[in-house]
mmCIF file of C-alpha atoms in Angstrom:
data_model
loop_
_atom_site.group_PDB
_atom_site.id
_atom_site.type_symbol
_atom_site.label_atom_id
_atom_site.label_comp_id
_atom_site.label_asym_id
_atom_site.label_seq_id
_atom_site.Cartn_x
_atom_site.Cartn_y
_atom_site.Cartn_z
ATOM 1 C CA MET A 1 0.000 0.000 0.000
ATOM 2 C CA LEU A 2 2.795 2.442 0.942
ATOM 3 C CA GLN A 3 4.440 1.905 -2.449
ATOM 4 C CA GLY A 4 1.290 2.994 -4.245
ATOM 5 C CA VAL A 5 0.770 6.026 -2.025
ATOM 6 C CA LEU A 6 4.325 7.264 -2.537
ATOM 7 C CA ALA A 7 4.377 6.691 -6.270
ATOM 8 C CA ARG A 8 1.183 8.666 -6.908
ATOM 9 C CA LEU A 9 2.358 12.252 -6.679
ATOM 10 C CA ASP A 10 -0.693 13.931 -8.179
ATOM 11 C CA ASP A 11 -2.812 13.901 -5.038
ATOM 12 C CA SER A 12 -5.446 16.310 -6.264
ATOM 13 C CA GLY A 13 -7.684 13.939 -8.209
ATOM 14 C CA ASN A 14 -7.879 16.592 -10.945
ATOM 15 C CA HIS A 15 -5.446 16.863 -13.846
ATOM 16 C CA VAL A 16 -6.530 20.372 -14.901
ATOM 17 C CA PRO A 17 -4.221 23.115 -13.545
ATOM 18 C CA ARG A 18 -5.589 25.833 -11.320
ATOM 19 C CA PHE A 19 -6.171 29.183 -13.031
ATOM 20 C CA THR A 20 -5.864 32.362 -10.952
ATOM 21 C CA PRO A 21 -7.316 35.197 -13.083
ATOM 22 C CA PRO A 22 -5.657 38.163 -11.281
ATOM 23 C CA ARG A 23 -2.261 36.679 -12.201
ATOM 24 C CA CYS A 24 -3.082 36.423 -15.910
ATOM 25 C CA LEU A 25 -1.605 39.118 -18.144
ATOM 26 C CA LEU A 26 -4.752 39.054 -20.264
ATOM 27 C CA GLU A 27 -6.930 39.745 -17.237
ATOM 28 C CA ARG A 28 -4.519 42.475 -16.170
ATOM 29 C CA GLN A 29 -4.786 43.946 -19.684
ATOM 30 C CA ALA A 30 -1.022 44.190 -20.006
ATOM 31 C CA VAL A 31 0.196 45.569 -23.320
ATOM 32 C CA GLY A 32 0.943 42.662 -25.642
ATOM 33 C CA GLY A 33 -1.020 40.271 -23.450
ATOM 34 C CA CYS A 34 0.147 36.662 -23.417
ATOM 35 C CA ASP A 35 -0.870 33.466 -25.174
ATOM 36 C CA ALA A 36 1.985 31.227 -23.991
ATOM 37 C CA CYS A 37 -0.344 28.576 -22.541
ATOM 38 C CA HIS A 38 -2.511 28.422 -25.663
ATOM 39 C CA ALA A 39 0.504 28.314 -27.991
ATOM 40 C CA THR A 40 2.211 25.620 -25.926
ATOM 41 C CA CYS A 41 -0.666 23.201 -25.288
ATOM 42 C CA PRO A 42 -0.130 20.179 -27.573
ATOM 43 C CA HIS A 43 -3.781 19.107 -27.264
ATOM 44 C CA ASP A 44 -5.653 22.348 -28.078
ATOM 45 C CA ALA A 45 -7.172 22.227 -24.603
ATOM 46 C CA ILE A 46 -6.690 25.948 -23.860
ATOM 47 C CA ASN A 47 -8.711 28.699 -25.467
ATOM 48 C CA VAL A 48 -8.085 32.424 -25.076
ATOM 49 C CA GLY A 49 -11.176 34.578 -24.578
ATOM 50 C CA MET A 50 -12.253 38.022 -23.458
ATOM 51 C CA VAL A 51 -11.365 39.694 -20.175
ATOM 52 C CA GLY A 52 -13.346 38.012 -17.402
ATOM 53 C CA ALA A 53 -12.949 34.605 -19.037
ATOM 54 C CA SER A 54 -9.547 34.995 -20.626
ATOM 55 C CA ILE A 55 -8.337 31.416 -20.190
ATOM 56 C CA GLN A 56 -10.660 28.469 -20.652
ATOM 57 C CA ILE A 57 -9.422 24.894 -20.267
ATOM 58 C CA ASP A 58 -11.302 21.986 -21.820
ATOM 59 C CA ALA A 59 -11.045 19.250 -19.187
ATOM 60 C CA ASP A 60 -11.891 16.593 -21.785
ATOM 61 C CA LEU A 61 -8.859 17.538 -23.892
ATOM 62 C CA CYS A 62 -6.429 18.364 -21.079
ATOM 63 C CA THR A 63 -4.059 15.488 -20.262
ATOM 64 C CA GLY A 64 -2.427 17.151 -17.261
ATOM 65 C CA CYS A 65 0.973 17.297 -18.965
ATOM 66 C CA GLY A 66 1.775 20.622 -17.273
ATOM 67 C CA LEU A 67 3.481 22.241 -20.238
ATOM 68 C CA CYS A 68 1.221 25.287 -19.915
ATOM 69 C CA VAL A 69 2.237 25.654 -16.268
ATOM 70 C CA GLN A 70 5.893 25.333 -17.216
ATOM 71 C CA VAL A 71 5.712 28.289 -19.627
ATOM 72 C CA CYS A 72 3.289 30.557 -17.759
ATOM 73 C CA PRO A 73 5.349 33.656 -16.890
ATOM 74 C CA THR A 74 3.220 34.694 -13.899
ATOM 75 C CA GLY A 75 1.995 31.545 -12.158
ATOM 76 C CA ALA A 76 -1.565 32.131 -13.357
ATOM 77 C CA LEU A 77 -1.619 28.410 -14.158
ATOM 78 C CA GLU A 78 -0.139 26.080 -11.577
ATOM 79 C CA TYR A 79 -0.170 22.673 -9.940
ATOM 80 C CA ASN A 80 0.559 21.916 -6.324
ATOM 81 C CA LEU A 81 4.348 21.644 -6.031
ATOM 82 C CA LEU A 82 4.350 20.075 -2.589
ATOM 83 C CA PRO A 83 3.807 16.379 -3.486
ATOM 84 C CA ALA A 84 6.753 16.328 -5.908
ATOM 85 C CA LEU A 85 8.926 18.348 -3.518
ATOM 86 C CA GLN A 86 8.054 15.994 -0.678
ATOM 87 C CA SER A 87 8.879 12.961 -2.807
ATOM 88 C CA VAL A 88 12.351 14.280 -3.628
ATOM 89 C CA LYS A 89 12.914 15.162 0.020
ATOM 90 C CA ASP A 90 11.745 11.715 1.186
ATOM 91 C CA GLN A 91 14.199 10.018 -1.181
ATOM 92 C CA GLN A 92 17.109 12.026 0.214
ATOM 93 C CA SER A 93 19.961 9.943 1.624
ATOM 94 C CA GLN A 94 20.311 10.070 5.395
ATOM 95 C CA PRO A 95 23.639 10.812 7.147
ATOM 96 C CA GLY A 96 25.735 7.643 7.354
ATOM 97 C CA ALA A 97 23.565 5.802 4.825
ATOM 98 C CA PRO A 98 24.718 4.762 1.330
ATOM 99 C CA ALA A 99 24.305 7.519 -1.236
ATOM 100 C CA GLN A 100 21.246 7.205 -3.441
ATOM 101 C CA ASP A 101 19.656 9.348 -6.080
ATOM 102 C CA ALA A 102 16.064 10.492 -6.149
ATOM 103 C CA SER A 103 14.026 10.022 -9.287
ATOM 104 C CA LEU A 104 10.893 11.258 -10.974
ATOM 105 C CA THR A 105 9.569 9.386 -13.969
ATOM 106 C CA CYS A 106 7.032 9.958 -16.685
ATOM 107 C CA SER A 107 3.888 7.923 -16.030
ATOM 108 C CA GLN A 108 4.071 6.599 -19.600
ATOM 109 C CA SER A 109 7.718 5.547 -19.422
ATOM 110 C CA GLY A 110 7.238 2.186 -17.710
ATOM 111 C CA ALA A 111 9.947 3.042 -15.185
ATOM 112 C CA GLY A 112 9.440 2.302 -11.525
ATOM 113 C CA GLY A 113 9.552 4.851 -8.735
ATOM 114 C CA PRO A 114 7.602 8.084 -8.173
ATOM 115 C CA SER A 115 5.920 9.339 -11.326
ATOM 116 C CA LEU A 116 4.250 12.431 -12.717
ATOM 117 C CA PRO A 117 1.654 12.376 -15.512
ATOM 118 C CA CYS A 118 4.342 14.045 -17.640
ATOM 119 C CA LEU A 119 7.734 15.563 -16.877
ATOM 120 C CA GLY A 120 6.354 18.711 -18.471
ATOM 121 C CA ARG A 121 5.287 19.518 -14.910
ATOM 122 C CA VAL A 122 8.904 19.899 -13.766
ATOM 123 C CA THR A 123 9.829 23.512 -13.002
ATOM 124 C CA PRO A 124 12.940 25.364 -11.777
ATOM 125 C CA ALA A 125 11.661 25.445 -8.184
ATOM 126 C CA LEU A 126 11.594 21.645 -8.005
ATOM 127 C CA LEU A 127 15.086 21.279 -9.463
ATOM 128 C CA SER A 128 16.428 24.064 -7.261
ATOM 129 C CA ALA A 129 15.114 22.200 -4.219
ATOM 130 C CA ALA A 130 17.160 19.161 -5.239
ATOM 131 C CA GLY A 131 20.186 21.450 -5.337
ATOM 132 C CA ALA A 132 19.414 22.964 -1.938
ATOM 133 C CA TRP A 133 19.097 19.471 -0.432
ATOM 134 C CA ASN A 134 22.150 18.274 -2.399
ATOM 135 C CA THR A 135 20.058 15.334 -3.622
ATOM 136 C CA PRO A 136 20.979 13.892 -7.042
ATOM 137 C CA LEU A 137 17.763 13.782 -9.063
ATOM 138 C CA THR A 138 17.206 11.709 -12.197
ATOM 139 C CA LEU A 139 14.345 12.653 -14.517
ATOM 140 C CA ILE A 140 13.358 9.648 -16.646
ATOM 141 C CA HIS A 141 11.183 10.178 -19.696
ATOM 142 C CA GLY A 142 9.622 7.708 -22.080
ATOM 143 C CA ALA A 143 9.086 7.810 -25.848
ATOM 144 C CA CYS A 144 7.987 11.428 -26.096
ATOM 145 C CA ASP A 145 7.695 11.298 -29.891
ATOM 146 C CA THR A 146 4.684 9.000 -29.647
ATOM 147 C CA CYS A 147 3.311 9.976 -26.223
ATOM 148 C CA ALA A 148 -0.361 10.962 -26.059
ATOM 149 C CA VAL A 149 0.068 12.854 -22.780
ATOM 150 C CA GLY A 150 2.882 15.334 -23.405
ATOM 151 C CA ALA A 151 4.742 16.554 -26.491
ATOM 152 C CA PRO A 152 7.723 15.352 -28.572
ATOM 153 C CA ASP A 153 9.977 18.148 -27.319
ATOM 154 C CA VAL A 154 9.527 17.500 -23.577
ATOM 155 C CA PRO A 155 13.205 16.409 -23.166
ATOM 156 C CA ALA A 156 14.397 19.648 -24.808
ATOM 157 C CA ARG A 157 12.055 21.647 -22.590
ATOM 158 C CA LEU A 158 13.479 19.902 -19.524
ATOM 159 C CA GLU A 159 16.992 20.891 -20.561
ATOM 160 C CA ARG A 160 15.880 24.532 -20.791
ATOM 161 C CA VAL A 161 14.281 24.319 -17.342
ATOM 162 C CA LEU A 162 17.537 22.881 -16.023
ATOM 163 C CA GLU A 163 19.543 25.708 -17.624
ATOM 164 C CA GLU A 164 17.292 28.270 -15.931
ATOM 165 C CA THR A 165 17.671 26.431 -12.636
ATOM 166 C CA GLN A 166 21.460 26.419 -12.829
ATOM 167 C CA ARG A 167 21.485 30.140 -13.592
ATOM 168 C CA LEU A 168 19.325 30.683 -10.492
ATOM 169 C CA ARG A 169 21.519 28.462 -8.327
ATOM 170 C CA ALA A 170 24.927 29.645 -9.574
ATOM 171 C CA PRO A 171 25.467 32.181 -6.721
ATOM 172 C CA THR A 172 24.926 29.442 -4.109
ATOM 173 C CA GLY A 173 27.953 27.541 -5.402
ATOM 174 C CA ARG A 174 25.928 24.338 -5.491
ATOM 175 C CA PRO A 175 24.434 23.453 -8.891
ATOM 176 C CA ALA A 176 21.348 21.280 -8.986
ATOM 177 C CA PRO A 177 22.586 17.657 -9.458
ATOM 178 C CA VAL A 178 19.978 16.770 -12.078
ATOM 179 C CA THR A 179 20.180 14.255 -14.928
ATOM 180 C CA VAL A 180 17.629 14.062 -17.745
ATOM 181 C CA ARG A 181 17.586 10.804 -19.688
ATOM 182 C CA ALA A 182 15.412 8.350 -21.562
ATOM 183 C CA VAL A 183 14.085 5.213 -19.904
ATOM 184 C CA THR A 184 16.108 1.993 -20.128
ATOM 185 C CA PRO A 185 14.926 -1.612 -19.652
ATOM 186 C CA GLU A 186 16.600 -1.685 -16.234
ATOM 187 C CA ASP A 187 14.375 1.161 -15.035
ATOM 188 C CA ALA A 188 11.301 -1.074 -15.053
ATOM 189 C CA GLY A 189 12.466 -2.597 -11.790
ATOM 190 C CA ARG A 190 13.572 0.688 -10.305
ATOM 191 C CA ALA A 191 12.682 0.618 -6.618
ATOM 192 C CA LEU A 192 10.936 3.404 -4.779
ATOM 193 C CA LYS A 193 13.573 4.448 -2.248
ATOM 194 C CA VAL A 194 12.692 6.597 0.735
ATOM 195 C CA SER A 195 14.302 7.344 4.056
ATOM 196 C CA ARG A 196 12.779 5.854 7.204
ATOM 197 C CA ARG A 197 11.558 9.296 8.233
ATOM 198 C CA GLY A 198 10.104 9.834 4.766
ATOM 199 C CA ALA A 199 8.272 6.514 4.897
ATOM 200 C CA PHE A 200 6.569 7.362 8.185
ATOM 201 C CA GLY A 201 5.678 10.825 6.907
ATOM 202 C CA ALA A 202 4.115 9.336 3.783
ATOM 203 C CA MET A 203 2.007 6.976 5.879
ATOM 204 C CA PHE A 204 0.569 9.887 7.855
ATOM 205 C CA ARG A 205 -0.088 11.848 4.650
ATOM 206 C CA ALA A 206 -1.848 8.902 3.029
ATOM 207 C CA ALA A 207 -5.170 9.370 4.809
ATOM 208 C CA GLY A 208 -5.416 12.982 3.737
ATOM 209 C CA GLN A 209 -4.543 12.088 0.175
ATOM 210 C CA GLN A 210 -7.259 9.449 -0.028
ATOM 211 C CA VAL A 211 -9.828 11.959 1.169
ATOM 212 C CA ALA A 212 -8.608 14.534 -1.344
ATOM 213 C CA GLN A 213 -8.888 12.055 -4.199
ATOM 214 C CA SER A 214 -12.581 11.522 -3.479
ATOM 215 C CA LEU A 215 -13.359 15.218 -3.943
ATOM 216 C CA PRO A 216 -13.567 16.876 -7.390
ATOM 217 C CA GLU A 217 -11.490 19.877 -6.311
ATOM 218 C CA SER A 218 -8.868 21.928 -8.106
ATOM 219 C CA PRO A 219 -5.221 20.999 -7.427
ATOM 220 C CA LEU A 220 -4.953 23.986 -5.085
ATOM 221 C CA PRO A 221 -7.547 26.011 -3.169
ATOM 222 C CA PHE A 222 -8.481 29.322 -4.698
ATOM 223 C CA VAL A 223 -6.124 32.167 -3.906
ATOM 224 C CA ASP A 224 -7.354 34.597 -1.260
ATOM 225 C CA TRP A 225 -6.314 37.833 -2.926
ATOM 226 C CA SER A 226 -6.861 39.757 0.304
ATOM 227 C CA VAL A 227 -3.744 38.051 1.707
ATOM 228 C CA PRO A 228 -0.672 39.662 0.038
ATOM 229 C CA GLU A 229 1.568 36.669 0.785
ATOM 230 C CA ASP A 230 -0.778 34.361 -1.139
ATOM 231 C CA ARG A 231 -0.525 36.424 -4.305
ATOM 232 C CA THR A 232 2.965 35.078 -4.977
ATOM 233 C CA PRO A 233 2.775 31.709 -6.806
ATOM 234 C CA GLN A 234 4.220 28.615 -5.131
ATOM 235 C CA GLU A 235 6.795 28.391 -7.905
ATOM 236 C CA TRP A 236 8.433 31.717 -7.032
ATOM 237 C CA GLN A 237 8.042 31.217 -3.297
ATOM 238 C CA TRP A 238 10.044 28.001 -3.572
ATOM 239 C CA ARG A 239 12.612 29.475 -5.943
ATOM 240 C CA ALA A 240 13.465 31.997 -3.224
ATOM 241 C CA ARG A 241 13.345 29.442 -0.393
ATOM 242 C CA THR A 242 15.697 27.054 -2.142
ATOM 243 C CA LEU A 243 18.528 29.553 -2.654
ATOM 244 C CA LYS A 244 20.633 27.579 -0.205
ATOM 245 C CA PRO A 245 23.454 27.622 0.788
ATOM 246 C CA ALA A 246 23.002 31.354 1.231
ATOM 247 C CA PRO A 247 24.978 33.249 -1.441
ATOM 248 C CA PRO A 248 27.723 35.637 -0.260
ATOM 249 C CA GLU A 249 26.479 39.175 0.318
ATOM 250 C CA GLY A 250 28.445 40.604 -2.593
ATOM 251 C CA VAL A 251 27.345 38.040 -5.182
ATOM 252 C CA GLY A 252 24.473 38.895 -7.523
ATOM 253 C CA LEU A 253 21.433 36.628 -7.769
ATOM 254 C CA TYR A 254 19.735 36.020 -11.103
ATOM 255 C CA TRP A 255 16.168 37.307 -10.674
ATOM 256 C CA PRO A 256 14.789 39.416 -13.549
ATOM 257 C CA ALA A 257 12.854 42.407 -12.210
ATOM 258 C CA PRO A 258 12.165 46.040 -13.172
ATOM 259 C CA LEU A 259 13.962 49.299 -12.485
ATOM 260 C CA ILE A 260 12.457 52.732 -13.178
ATOM 261 C CA ASP A 261 14.328 55.762 -14.543
ATOM 262 C CA ASP A 262 13.653 59.508 -14.296
ATOM 263 C CA THR A 263 11.400 59.600 -17.371
ATOM 264 C CA CYS A 264 8.616 58.063 -15.243
ATOM 265 C CA ILE A 265 5.449 60.187 -15.281
ATOM 266 C CA ASP A 266 4.080 58.673 -12.041
ATOM 267 C CA CYS A 267 1.087 57.062 -13.690
ATOM 268 C CA PRO A 268 -0.378 53.869 -12.141
ATOM 269 C CA VAL A 269 0.069 51.569 -15.154
ATOM 270 C CA CYS A 270 2.897 49.421 -13.756
ATOM 271 C CA THR A 271 0.973 48.665 -10.576
ATOM 272 C CA ASN A 272 -2.231 48.000 -12.505
ATOM 273 C CA VAL A 273 -0.682 45.357 -14.761
ATOM 274 C CA CYS A 274 1.557 43.643 -12.197
ATOM 275 C CA PRO A 275 0.126 40.103 -11.887
ATOM 276 C CA THR A 276 1.317 39.469 -8.337
ATOM 277 C CA ASP A 277 1.130 43.025 -6.963
ATOM 278 C CA ALA A 278 4.908 42.972 -6.598
ATOM 279 C CA ILE A 279 4.895 46.699 -7.441
ATOM 280 C CA THR A 280 2.887 48.867 -5.061
ATOM 281 C CA ARG A 281 2.084 52.550 -5.362
ATOM 282 C CA ASP A 282 1.895 54.416 -2.076
ATOM 283 C CA LEU A 283 0.360 57.901 -2.097
ATOM 284 C CA GLN A 284 1.967 60.166 0.478
ATOM 285 C CA PRO A 285 0.142 62.713 2.721
ATOM 286 C CA ASP A 286 2.082 65.544 1.070
ATOM 287 C CA GLY A 287 0.778 64.585 -2.375
ATOM 288 C CA GLY A 288 3.802 62.608 -3.488
ATOM 289 C CA VAL A 289 4.005 58.975 -4.511
ATOM 290 C CA ARG A 290 6.392 56.108 -3.789
ATOM 291 C CA LEU A 291 6.765 53.019 -5.984
ATOM 292 C CA LEU A 292 7.984 49.954 -4.104
ATOM 293 C CA LEU A 293 9.070 46.552 -5.409
ATOM 294 C CA ASN A 294 8.762 43.317 -3.462
ATOM 295 C CA LEU A 295 11.490 41.395 -5.277
ATOM 296 C CA THR A 296 10.508 37.946 -4.005
ATOM 297 C CA ALA A 297 6.988 38.438 -5.393
ATOM 298 C CA CYS A 298 8.211 39.461 -8.856
ATOM 299 C CA THR A 299 7.970 36.704 -11.471
ATOM 300 C CA GLY A 300 10.000 38.621 -14.064
ATOM 301 C CA CYS A 301 7.132 38.672 -16.583
ATOM 302 C CA MET A 302 7.975 42.304 -17.453
ATOM 303 C CA ALA A 303 4.350 43.264 -18.070
ATOM 304 C CA CYS A 304 5.262 46.569 -16.433
ATOM 305 C CA LEU A 305 8.089 47.148 -18.919
ATOM 306 C CA HIS A 306 5.946 46.400 -21.968
ATOM 307 C CA SER A 307 3.025 48.496 -20.707
ATOM 308 C CA CYS A 308 4.885 51.589 -19.455
ATOM 309 C CA PRO A 309 3.687 54.612 -21.522
ATOM 310 C CA PRO A 310 6.997 56.570 -21.439
ATOM 311 C CA GLN A 311 9.107 53.385 -21.538
ATOM 312 C CA ALA A 312 10.717 54.341 -18.245
ATOM 313 C CA ILE A 313 11.087 50.749 -17.047
ATOM 314 C CA HIS A 314 14.117 48.569 -17.705
ATOM 315 C CA ALA A 315 14.944 45.012 -16.699
ATOM 316 C CA GLN A 316 17.707 44.171 -14.250
ATOM 317 C CA ASP A 317 18.748 40.523 -13.977
ATOM 318 C CA GLN A 318 21.178 40.634 -11.056
ATOM 319 C CA TRP A 319 20.368 41.625 -7.474
ATOM 320 C CA LEU A 320 22.357 41.417 -4.262
ATOM 321 C CA PRO A 321 20.920 39.149 -1.543
ATOM 322 C CA ALA A 322 20.083 42.155 0.640
ATOM 323 C CA ALA A 323 17.541 43.300 -1.976
ATOM 324 C CA PHE A 324 15.344 40.327 -1.073
ATOM 325 C CA GLN A 325 15.074 41.326 2.583
ATOM 326 C CA ALA A 326 12.882 44.447 2.289
ATOM 327 C CA PRO A 327 10.859 46.357 -0.340
ATOM 328 C CA ILE A 328 12.977 48.250 -2.864
ATOM 329 C CA LEU A 329 12.207 51.929 -3.474
ATOM 330 C CA LEU A 330 11.872 52.176 -7.258
ATOM 331 C CA ARG A 331 10.823 55.818 -7.361
ATOM 332 C CA GLU A 332 9.811 58.677 -5.075
ATOM 333 C CA SER A 333 8.304 61.904 -6.400
ATOM 334 C CA ASP A 334 6.661 65.024 -4.971
ATOM 335 C CA SER A 335 3.610 65.035 -7.202
ATOM 336 C CA VAL A 336 1.228 62.616 -8.861
ATOM 337 C CA MET A 337 0.110 62.626 -12.480
#
């Protein structure tokens, strides 16, 4: 029984990703919009509509491959990261025990061990966690060229995700020890390896998972937009959490985010289009305005840059660790447009 519980990582009972409208660039009416999910879906399961119903997913066509989640620049589409993260953590070698690698396999590959419907669900946060835990992780895919769940280019997509992960992790001095490869005949007998602590934890989680599977719920509860912390997608929360070991204070972290120059006209466009409210606009009692950036909440979508009327916004890729500790003052002026 434990083997089956551990191997089934999609504990939601629903293969359709959660859609959070306030995070969608179409709903935010950002200049240029976004159709990444529609363009990426290999099964024509995603349609783009008008504001108020901008993204519509056909549950009958959706296979749960996760490729739309992988390319969404704002976390508007997402799956629960915790089951996969917990699986990698549970497979981590314990001190004094023989070294072992963790694995995640495609459900169609025929390989043993923990599986996902498709490795298209793998994101930089998951791979960065493997780096933070110093756990070698092997991603095993099947015959993607003929797979009915994902797409032929899933292995190439995984390599790009890994490249992004390594760029994120470079300042920590500990790259993510991740291998992407095709299934081999020996993988059919691949055992599900977990630590003793992980096994007990999985047993206690099992009851909750069984209850969840009986309910036709979304993979995650709806976001409570009144709670600022919940506006940041799990993906970016975990990217920040997994920047371990802590980078030296003088080393820049790769985290694309905006800067504002003096041509700013103090209009509210950047705050209006920001999909996670990472940019806030504070009106001052004296009539001035302050623009603040919460760097950890910024997904780097650059909707603000593309929508800025005077083109006063520019992207900066490198930030010192101290910039993540408190809001950054982007601009302060004495008057408001």
